[in-house]
Amino acid sequence: RHRRDAPMYSAHGGIAAVAEEMKALEASLKALDVELADAAQQRKEEHKVYTELMASDAAAKKLLEFAKNRLNQFYNPRLYKAPPKRELTQKERIYSNQGHEVPTAAPGGIANTGIAVLAQIDEQKVAPPPPPETFGAYTTKSGENNGVIAMMDLLIKDLEKEMTEAKVGEENAQSDYESTVADAAAKRKQDSKALANKRGAKADFETTLAKHTDGRAAVEQTRQETLKYLQAMHAECDWTLQNYDARKEARANEAEQLTEAKGVLNGADFS
């Protein structure tokens, strides 16, 4: 390889190296997109589980508190909390002022407690069975009832603990997801910048290659023209050498004839 071709070969090598680096960066960006999509799907599923757990635990806690309050109504009246009175509508107030009793609609929910389970149930599943029948009339066994209330308090505390832990887990999971998104954004910015720089470097190498390729083509054209000229000169020289003796003899004859002609003109007699 000639030294003048070194920049051209260097540009070829640079283009190949930069192309490989660009390929790696593009693959990294695609992998980053897949990683983010997976993280988003996982976060969505985790949040759904958390929401359903909190709804289920909140409903269970309300139900336990309702049952505990109902037991207190009979065995610990001082701790009983009466439900807030319902605000009557204008029509109901008029009806009540006329001496009629305003009917109260059943609260609905689980066993008419007004507590609904918020977790969704698949429509294709069979409807849940009716709640079990309640115990018979309450007796004055306050010790046993106090034990039941204490057990309800433990269950409520367990639910509150589970809900607290679930909330902390949800917050940590959300924080981790946000950190993942932030890190991915920083990496995307860095890789995108690097990719842009590589594209610029590749364009520079291609410009250098084109420049030296054009220069080499011009030099080659000049060389070919020079060769052609030298070949023509060589052919002319060969013809001159090959016809030298004949041309020399013809020149001598021509000179002799000119001499004789000159003499004739001067009156000389060559006969």
Short mmCIF file of N, CA and C in Angstrom, two decimals, residues 131-265:
data_model
loop_
_atom_site.label_atom_id
_atom_site.label_comp_id
_atom_site.label_asym_id
_atom_site.label_seq_id
_atom_site.Cartn_x
_atom_site.Cartn_y
_atom_site.Cartn_z
N PRO A 131 -74.67 -15.36 53.66
CA PRO A 131 -73.90 -15.40 54.91
C PRO A 131 -74.53 -16.39 55.89
N PRO A 132 -73.69 -16.99 56.74
CA PRO A 132 -74.25 -17.95 57.72
C PRO A 132 -75.19 -17.26 58.70
N GLU A 133 -76.09 -18.04 59.23
CA GLU A 133 -77.04 -17.48 60.20
C GLU A 133 -76.31 -17.04 61.45
N THR A 134 -76.81 -15.96 62.04
CA THR A 134 -76.17 -15.45 63.25
C THR A 134 -76.53 -16.32 64.43
N PHE A 135 -75.81 -16.11 65.51
CA PHE A 135 -76.10 -16.86 66.73
C PHE A 135 -77.47 -16.47 67.27
N GLY A 136 -77.94 -17.26 68.16
CA GLY A 136 -79.24 -16.98 68.77
C GLY A 136 -79.17 -15.76 69.65
N ALA A 137 -80.18 -15.58 70.47
CA ALA A 137 -80.24 -14.40 71.34
C ALA A 137 -79.04 -14.35 72.26
N TYR A 138 -78.52 -13.15 72.43
CA TYR A 138 -77.35 -12.99 73.28
C TYR A 138 -77.73 -13.22 74.73
N THR A 139 -76.81 -13.87 75.44
CA THR A 139 -77.03 -14.11 76.87
C THR A 139 -76.14 -13.18 77.65
N THR A 140 -76.13 -13.35 78.93
CA THR A 140 -75.36 -12.45 79.80
C THR A 140 -73.98 -12.98 80.10
N LYS A 141 -73.45 -13.85 79.22
CA LYS A 141 -72.10 -14.37 79.43
C LYS A 141 -71.10 -13.31 78.97
N SER A 142 -70.92 -12.32 79.82
CA SER A 142 -70.08 -11.19 79.43
C SER A 142 -68.63 -11.60 79.25
N GLY A 143 -68.16 -12.58 80.04
CA GLY A 143 -66.77 -13.01 79.91
C GLY A 143 -66.49 -13.58 78.54
N GLU A 144 -67.38 -14.44 78.06
CA GLU A 144 -67.19 -15.02 76.73
C GLU A 144 -67.27 -13.94 75.65
N ASN A 145 -68.23 -13.02 75.80
CA ASN A 145 -68.38 -11.96 74.81
C ASN A 145 -67.18 -11.02 74.81
N ASN A 146 -66.65 -10.76 76.01
CA ASN A 146 -65.44 -9.93 76.06
C ASN A 146 -64.29 -10.63 75.35
N GLY A 147 -64.23 -11.95 75.45
CA GLY A 147 -63.19 -12.70 74.74
C GLY A 147 -63.37 -12.59 73.24
N VAL A 148 -64.63 -12.64 72.79
CA VAL A 148 -64.90 -12.49 71.36
C VAL A 148 -64.49 -11.11 70.89
N ILE A 149 -64.83 -10.10 71.69
CA ILE A 149 -64.47 -8.72 71.32
C ILE A 149 -62.95 -8.56 71.27
N ALA A 150 -62.26 -9.19 72.25
CA ALA A 150 -60.79 -9.11 72.25
C ALA A 150 -60.22 -9.78 71.00
N MET A 151 -60.83 -10.91 70.60
CA MET A 151 -60.38 -11.59 69.39
C MET A 151 -60.61 -10.70 68.16
N MET A 152 -61.75 -9.98 68.15
CA MET A 152 -62.02 -9.07 67.05
C MET A 152 -60.99 -7.95 67.01
N ASP A 153 -60.61 -7.47 68.21
CA ASP A 153 -59.59 -6.41 68.27
C ASP A 153 -58.27 -6.91 67.67
N LEU A 154 -57.92 -8.18 67.98
CA LEU A 154 -56.68 -8.74 67.41
C LEU A 154 -56.78 -8.85 65.89
N LEU A 155 -57.93 -9.29 65.41
CA LEU A 155 -58.12 -9.40 63.96
C LEU A 155 -58.02 -8.03 63.29
N ILE A 156 -58.62 -7.02 63.95
CA ILE A 156 -58.57 -5.66 63.40
C ILE A 156 -57.12 -5.16 63.36
N LYS A 157 -56.36 -5.45 64.44
CA LYS A 157 -54.96 -5.03 64.47
C LYS A 157 -54.15 -5.74 63.38
N ASP A 158 -54.46 -7.04 63.18
CA ASP A 158 -53.76 -7.76 62.12
C ASP A 158 -54.06 -7.15 60.75
N LEU A 159 -55.33 -6.79 60.54
CA LEU A 159 -55.70 -6.16 59.27
C LEU A 159 -55.01 -4.81 59.11
N GLU A 160 -54.98 -4.03 60.18
CA GLU A 160 -54.32 -2.73 60.12
C GLU A 160 -52.83 -2.88 59.84
N LYS A 161 -52.21 -3.91 60.46
CA LYS A 161 -50.78 -4.16 60.22
C LYS A 161 -50.54 -4.55 58.77
N GLU A 162 -51.41 -5.44 58.28
CA GLU A 162 -51.27 -5.86 56.88
C GLU A 162 -51.46 -4.69 55.93
N MET A 163 -52.43 -3.84 56.22
CA MET A 163 -52.66 -2.68 55.37
C MET A 163 -51.49 -1.70 55.42
N THR A 164 -50.93 -1.52 56.63
CA THR A 164 -49.77 -0.62 56.77
C THR A 164 -48.58 -1.16 55.99
N GLU A 165 -48.33 -2.47 56.14
CA GLU A 165 -47.22 -3.09 55.40
C GLU A 165 -47.45 -3.01 53.89
N ALA A 166 -48.70 -3.24 53.50
CA ALA A 166 -49.02 -3.17 52.07
C ALA A 166 -48.80 -1.75 51.54
N LYS A 167 -49.18 -0.75 52.33
CA LYS A 167 -48.99 0.63 51.91
C LYS A 167 -47.51 0.97 51.77
N VAL A 168 -46.70 0.52 52.75
CA VAL A 168 -45.26 0.76 52.68
C VAL A 168 -44.67 0.04 51.45
N GLY A 169 -45.11 -1.21 51.25
CA GLY A 169 -44.63 -1.95 50.08
C GLY A 169 -45.01 -1.27 48.77
N GLU A 170 -46.24 -0.74 48.72
CA GLU A 170 -46.69 -0.04 47.52
C GLU A 170 -45.86 1.22 47.29
N GLU A 171 -45.61 1.97 48.35
CA GLU A 171 -44.81 3.19 48.22
C GLU A 171 -43.38 2.87 47.77
N ASN A 172 -42.80 1.79 48.35
CA ASN A 172 -41.44 1.40 47.95
C ASN A 172 -41.41 0.94 46.50
N ALA A 173 -42.42 0.15 46.11
CA ALA A 173 -42.47 -0.33 44.74
C ALA A 173 -42.62 0.84 43.76
N GLN A 174 -43.46 1.81 44.11
CA GLN A 174 -43.64 2.98 43.25
C GLN A 174 -42.35 3.80 43.17
N SER A 175 -41.67 3.92 44.33
CA SER A 175 -40.40 4.66 44.35
C SER A 175 -39.36 3.96 43.49
N ASP A 176 -39.29 2.62 43.59
CA ASP A 176 -38.34 1.86 42.78
C ASP A 176 -38.66 2.02 41.30
N TYR A 177 -39.95 1.99 40.97
CA TYR A 177 -40.35 2.13 39.57
C TYR A 177 -39.97 3.52 39.04
N GLU A 178 -40.22 4.55 39.84
CA GLU A 178 -39.86 5.90 39.41
C GLU A 178 -38.34 6.05 39.24
N SER A 179 -37.57 5.38 40.14
CA SER A 179 -36.11 5.41 40.00
C SER A 179 -35.68 4.70 38.72
N THR A 180 -36.35 3.57 38.43
CA THR A 180 -36.04 2.84 37.20
C THR A 180 -36.32 3.70 35.97
N VAL A 181 -37.46 4.40 35.99
CA VAL A 181 -37.81 5.26 34.86
C VAL A 181 -36.80 6.40 34.72
N ALA A 182 -36.41 6.99 35.87
CA ALA A 182 -35.45 8.10 35.82
C ALA A 182 -34.09 7.62 35.30
N ASP A 183 -33.64 6.45 35.80
CA ASP A 183 -32.35 5.91 35.33
C ASP A 183 -32.41 5.59 33.84
N ALA A 184 -33.55 5.03 33.42
CA ALA A 184 -33.71 4.69 32.00
C ALA A 184 -33.69 5.95 31.14
N ALA A 185 -34.32 7.02 31.64
CA ALA A 185 -34.33 8.28 30.89
C ALA A 185 -32.92 8.85 30.76
N ALA A 186 -32.15 8.75 31.86
CA ALA A 186 -30.76 9.25 31.83
C ALA A 186 -29.92 8.42 30.87
N LYS A 187 -30.09 7.11 30.91
CA LYS A 187 -29.33 6.24 30.01
C LYS A 187 -29.73 6.47 28.55
N ARG A 188 -31.05 6.65 28.33
CA ARG A 188 -31.51 6.92 26.96
C ARG A 188 -30.88 8.22 26.44
N LYS A 189 -30.85 9.24 27.28
CA LYS A 189 -30.26 10.51 26.87
C LYS A 189 -28.78 10.34 26.55
N GLN A 190 -28.08 9.58 27.40
CA GLN A 190 -26.65 9.37 27.20
C GLN A 190 -26.39 8.56 25.92
N ASP A 191 -27.14 7.46 25.74
CA ASP A 191 -26.94 6.62 24.56
C ASP A 191 -27.35 7.36 23.28
N SER A 192 -28.42 8.14 23.35
CA SER A 192 -28.86 8.90 22.18
C SER A 192 -27.81 9.93 21.78
N LYS A 193 -27.21 10.58 22.76
CA LYS A 193 -26.15 11.55 22.47
C LYS A 193 -24.94 10.85 21.86
N ALA A 194 -24.58 9.68 22.45
CA ALA A 194 -23.45 8.93 21.92
C ALA A 194 -23.73 8.46 20.49
N LEU A 195 -24.97 8.04 20.24
CA LEU A 195 -25.34 7.59 18.90
C LEU A 195 -25.25 8.74 17.89
N ALA A 196 -25.69 9.93 18.31
CA ALA A 196 -25.59 11.10 17.43
C ALA A 196 -24.13 11.43 17.13
N ASN A 197 -23.27 11.32 18.15
CA ASN A 197 -21.84 11.57 17.94
C ASN A 197 -21.23 10.55 16.98
N LYS A 198 -21.65 9.30 17.13
CA LYS A 198 -21.13 8.25 16.24
C LYS A 198 -21.58 8.50 14.80
N ARG A 199 -22.80 8.93 14.63
CA ARG A 199 -23.27 9.24 13.28
C ARG A 199 -22.46 10.38 12.66
N GLY A 200 -22.13 11.38 13.50
CA GLY A 200 -21.30 12.48 13.01
C GLY A 200 -19.91 12.00 12.63
N ALA A 201 -19.34 11.12 13.47
CA ALA A 201 -18.01 10.58 13.18
C ALA A 201 -18.02 9.76 11.90
N LYS A 202 -19.07 8.99 11.71
CA LYS A 202 -19.20 8.17 10.49
C LYS A 202 -19.29 9.07 9.26
N ALA A 203 -20.05 10.16 9.38
CA ALA A 203 -20.16 11.10 8.26
C ALA A 203 -18.80 11.72 7.95
N ASP A 204 -18.00 12.03 8.99
CA ASP A 204 -16.66 12.60 8.77
C ASP A 204 -15.76 11.61 8.04
N PHE A 205 -15.81 10.35 8.49
CA PHE A 205 -15.00 9.32 7.83
C PHE A 205 -15.40 9.16 6.36
N GLU A 206 -16.71 9.20 6.11
CA GLU A 206 -17.20 9.05 4.74
C GLU A 206 -16.76 10.24 3.87
N THR A 207 -16.75 11.44 4.47
CA THR A 207 -16.27 12.62 3.73
C THR A 207 -14.79 12.48 3.40
N THR A 208 -14.01 12.03 4.40
CA THR A 208 -12.57 11.82 4.18
C THR A 208 -12.34 10.77 3.10
N LEU A 209 -13.10 9.68 3.17
CA LEU A 209 -12.96 8.62 2.18
C LEU A 209 -13.29 9.12 0.78
N ALA A 210 -14.39 9.88 0.67
CA ALA A 210 -14.78 10.42 -0.64
C ALA A 210 -13.72 11.37 -1.18
N LYS A 211 -13.16 12.19 -0.29
CA LYS A 211 -12.14 13.14 -0.70
C LYS A 211 -10.92 12.42 -1.26
N HIS A 212 -10.44 11.40 -0.51
CA HIS A 212 -9.24 10.69 -0.96
C HIS A 212 -9.53 9.80 -2.16
N THR A 213 -10.77 9.30 -2.24
CA THR A 213 -11.14 8.50 -3.41
C THR A 213 -11.14 9.36 -4.66
N ASP A 214 -11.72 10.57 -4.55
CA ASP A 214 -11.72 11.50 -5.68
C ASP A 214 -10.31 11.91 -6.05
N GLY A 215 -9.48 12.19 -5.03
CA GLY A 215 -8.09 12.57 -5.28
C GLY A 215 -7.31 11.46 -5.95
N ARG A 216 -7.56 10.24 -5.49
CA ARG A 216 -6.86 9.10 -6.09
C ARG A 216 -7.29 8.92 -7.55
N ALA A 217 -8.58 9.14 -7.81
CA ALA A 217 -9.08 9.02 -9.19
C ALA A 217 -8.43 10.07 -10.09
N ALA A 218 -8.26 11.30 -9.56
CA ALA A 218 -7.63 12.36 -10.35
C ALA A 218 -6.17 12.02 -10.64
N VAL A 219 -5.48 11.50 -9.61
CA VAL A 219 -4.08 11.12 -9.80
C VAL A 219 -3.96 10.01 -10.82
N GLU A 220 -4.87 9.05 -10.73
CA GLU A 220 -4.85 7.94 -11.68
C GLU A 220 -5.09 8.42 -13.10
N GLN A 221 -6.02 9.37 -13.25
CA GLN A 221 -6.29 9.91 -14.58
C GLN A 221 -5.06 10.61 -15.14
N THR A 222 -4.39 11.40 -14.30
CA THR A 222 -3.16 12.08 -14.74
C THR A 222 -2.08 11.07 -15.12
N ARG A 223 -1.98 10.01 -14.33
CA ARG A 223 -0.98 8.98 -14.62
C ARG A 223 -1.25 8.31 -15.96
N GLN A 224 -2.55 8.01 -16.20
CA GLN A 224 -2.92 7.38 -17.46
C GLN A 224 -2.61 8.29 -18.64
N GLU A 225 -2.91 9.58 -18.49
CA GLU A 225 -2.62 10.53 -19.57
C GLU A 225 -1.13 10.64 -19.81
N THR A 226 -0.33 10.63 -18.73
CA THR A 226 1.13 10.69 -18.86
C THR A 226 1.66 9.45 -19.56
N LEU A 227 1.14 8.30 -19.17
CA LEU A 227 1.55 7.04 -19.80
C LEU A 227 1.24 7.06 -21.31
N LYS A 228 0.04 7.56 -21.61
CA LYS A 228 -0.36 7.63 -23.01
C LYS A 228 0.59 8.54 -23.81
N TYR A 229 0.95 9.66 -23.20
CA TYR A 229 1.87 10.60 -23.86
C TYR A 229 3.24 9.96 -24.06
N LEU A 230 3.72 9.26 -23.02
CA LEU A 230 5.03 8.61 -23.11
C LEU A 230 5.03 7.51 -24.17
N GLN A 231 3.93 6.78 -24.22
CA GLN A 231 3.83 5.74 -25.24
C GLN A 231 3.88 6.33 -26.65
N ALA A 232 3.19 7.46 -26.82
CA ALA A 232 3.21 8.12 -28.13
C ALA A 232 4.62 8.60 -28.48
N MET A 233 5.31 9.18 -27.49
CA MET A 233 6.68 9.65 -27.70
C MET A 233 7.61 8.48 -28.01
N HIS A 234 7.41 7.37 -27.31
CA HIS A 234 8.25 6.19 -27.53
C HIS A 234 8.05 5.64 -28.94
N ALA A 235 6.78 5.63 -29.38
CA ALA A 235 6.50 5.14 -30.74
C ALA A 235 7.15 6.04 -31.78
N GLU A 236 7.08 7.35 -31.52
CA GLU A 236 7.70 8.30 -32.47
C GLU A 236 9.21 8.13 -32.51
N CYS A 237 9.82 7.94 -31.34
CA CYS A 237 11.26 7.73 -31.29
C CYS A 237 11.67 6.43 -31.99
N ASP A 238 10.86 5.37 -31.77
CA ASP A 238 11.14 4.10 -32.43
C ASP A 238 11.10 4.26 -33.95
N TRP A 239 10.10 5.01 -34.44
CA TRP A 239 9.97 5.22 -35.89
C TRP A 239 11.18 6.00 -36.44
N THR A 240 11.61 6.98 -35.66
CA THR A 240 12.75 7.79 -36.08
C THR A 240 14.02 6.94 -36.18
N LEU A 241 14.24 6.08 -35.17
CA LEU A 241 15.43 5.22 -35.15
C LEU A 241 15.39 4.21 -36.29
N GLN A 242 14.18 3.64 -36.50
CA GLN A 242 14.05 2.63 -37.54
C GLN A 242 14.30 3.22 -38.94
N ASN A 243 13.95 4.48 -39.16
CA ASN A 243 14.06 5.11 -40.48
C ASN A 243 15.23 6.09 -40.59
N TYR A 244 16.15 6.00 -39.62
CA TYR A 244 17.27 6.96 -39.59
C TYR A 244 18.16 6.83 -40.83
N ASP A 245 18.61 5.61 -41.18
CA ASP A 245 19.53 5.41 -42.30
C ASP A 245 18.89 5.85 -43.62
N ALA A 246 17.61 5.44 -43.80
CA ALA A 246 16.93 5.80 -45.05
C ALA A 246 16.76 7.31 -45.16
N ARG A 247 16.43 7.92 -44.04
CA ARG A 247 16.24 9.38 -44.04
C ARG A 247 17.59 10.09 -44.24
N LYS A 248 18.68 9.47 -43.69
CA LYS A 248 20.01 10.06 -43.84
C LYS A 248 20.44 10.01 -45.30
N GLU A 249 20.19 8.84 -45.94
CA GLU A 249 20.56 8.69 -47.35
C GLU A 249 19.73 9.64 -48.22
N ALA A 250 18.43 9.71 -47.90
CA ALA A 250 17.57 10.61 -48.67
C ALA A 250 18.02 12.06 -48.49
N ARG A 251 18.44 12.39 -47.30
CA ARG A 251 18.91 13.76 -47.03
C ARG A 251 20.18 14.07 -47.81
N ALA A 252 21.07 13.05 -47.88
CA ALA A 252 22.34 13.24 -48.62
C ALA A 252 22.08 13.40 -50.10
N ASN A 253 21.15 12.55 -50.61
CA ASN A 253 20.80 12.67 -52.03
C ASN A 253 20.18 14.04 -52.31
N GLU A 254 19.34 14.45 -51.39
CA GLU A 254 18.68 15.76 -51.57
C GLU A 254 19.71 16.88 -51.57
N ALA A 255 20.72 16.77 -50.71
CA ALA A 255 21.76 17.80 -50.63
C ALA A 255 22.61 17.81 -51.92
N GLU A 256 22.89 16.59 -52.43
CA GLU A 256 23.68 16.49 -53.67
C GLU A 256 22.91 17.09 -54.83
N GLN A 257 21.62 16.80 -54.89
CA GLN A 257 20.80 17.34 -55.98
C GLN A 257 20.72 18.85 -55.90
N LEU A 258 20.64 19.38 -54.72
CA LEU A 258 20.62 20.84 -54.57
C LEU A 258 21.94 21.45 -55.03
N THR A 259 23.06 20.77 -54.76
CA THR A 259 24.37 21.28 -55.16
C THR A 259 24.49 21.32 -56.68
N GLU A 260 24.00 20.18 -57.30
CA GLU A 260 24.06 20.13 -58.76
C GLU A 260 23.16 21.21 -59.38
N ALA A 261 22.02 21.39 -58.80
CA ALA A 261 21.11 22.40 -59.34
C ALA A 261 21.71 23.79 -59.23
N LYS A 262 22.39 24.02 -58.13
CA LYS A 262 23.04 25.32 -57.94
C LYS A 262 24.13 25.54 -58.98
N GLY A 263 24.87 24.44 -59.25
CA GLY A 263 25.95 24.56 -60.24
C GLY A 263 25.42 24.82 -61.63
N VAL A 264 24.30 24.16 -61.97
CA VAL A 264 23.70 24.37 -63.28
C VAL A 264 23.30 25.82 -63.44
N LEU A 265 22.77 26.31 -62.37
CA LEU A 265 22.36 27.72 -62.43
C LEU A 265 23.58 28.63 -62.63
#
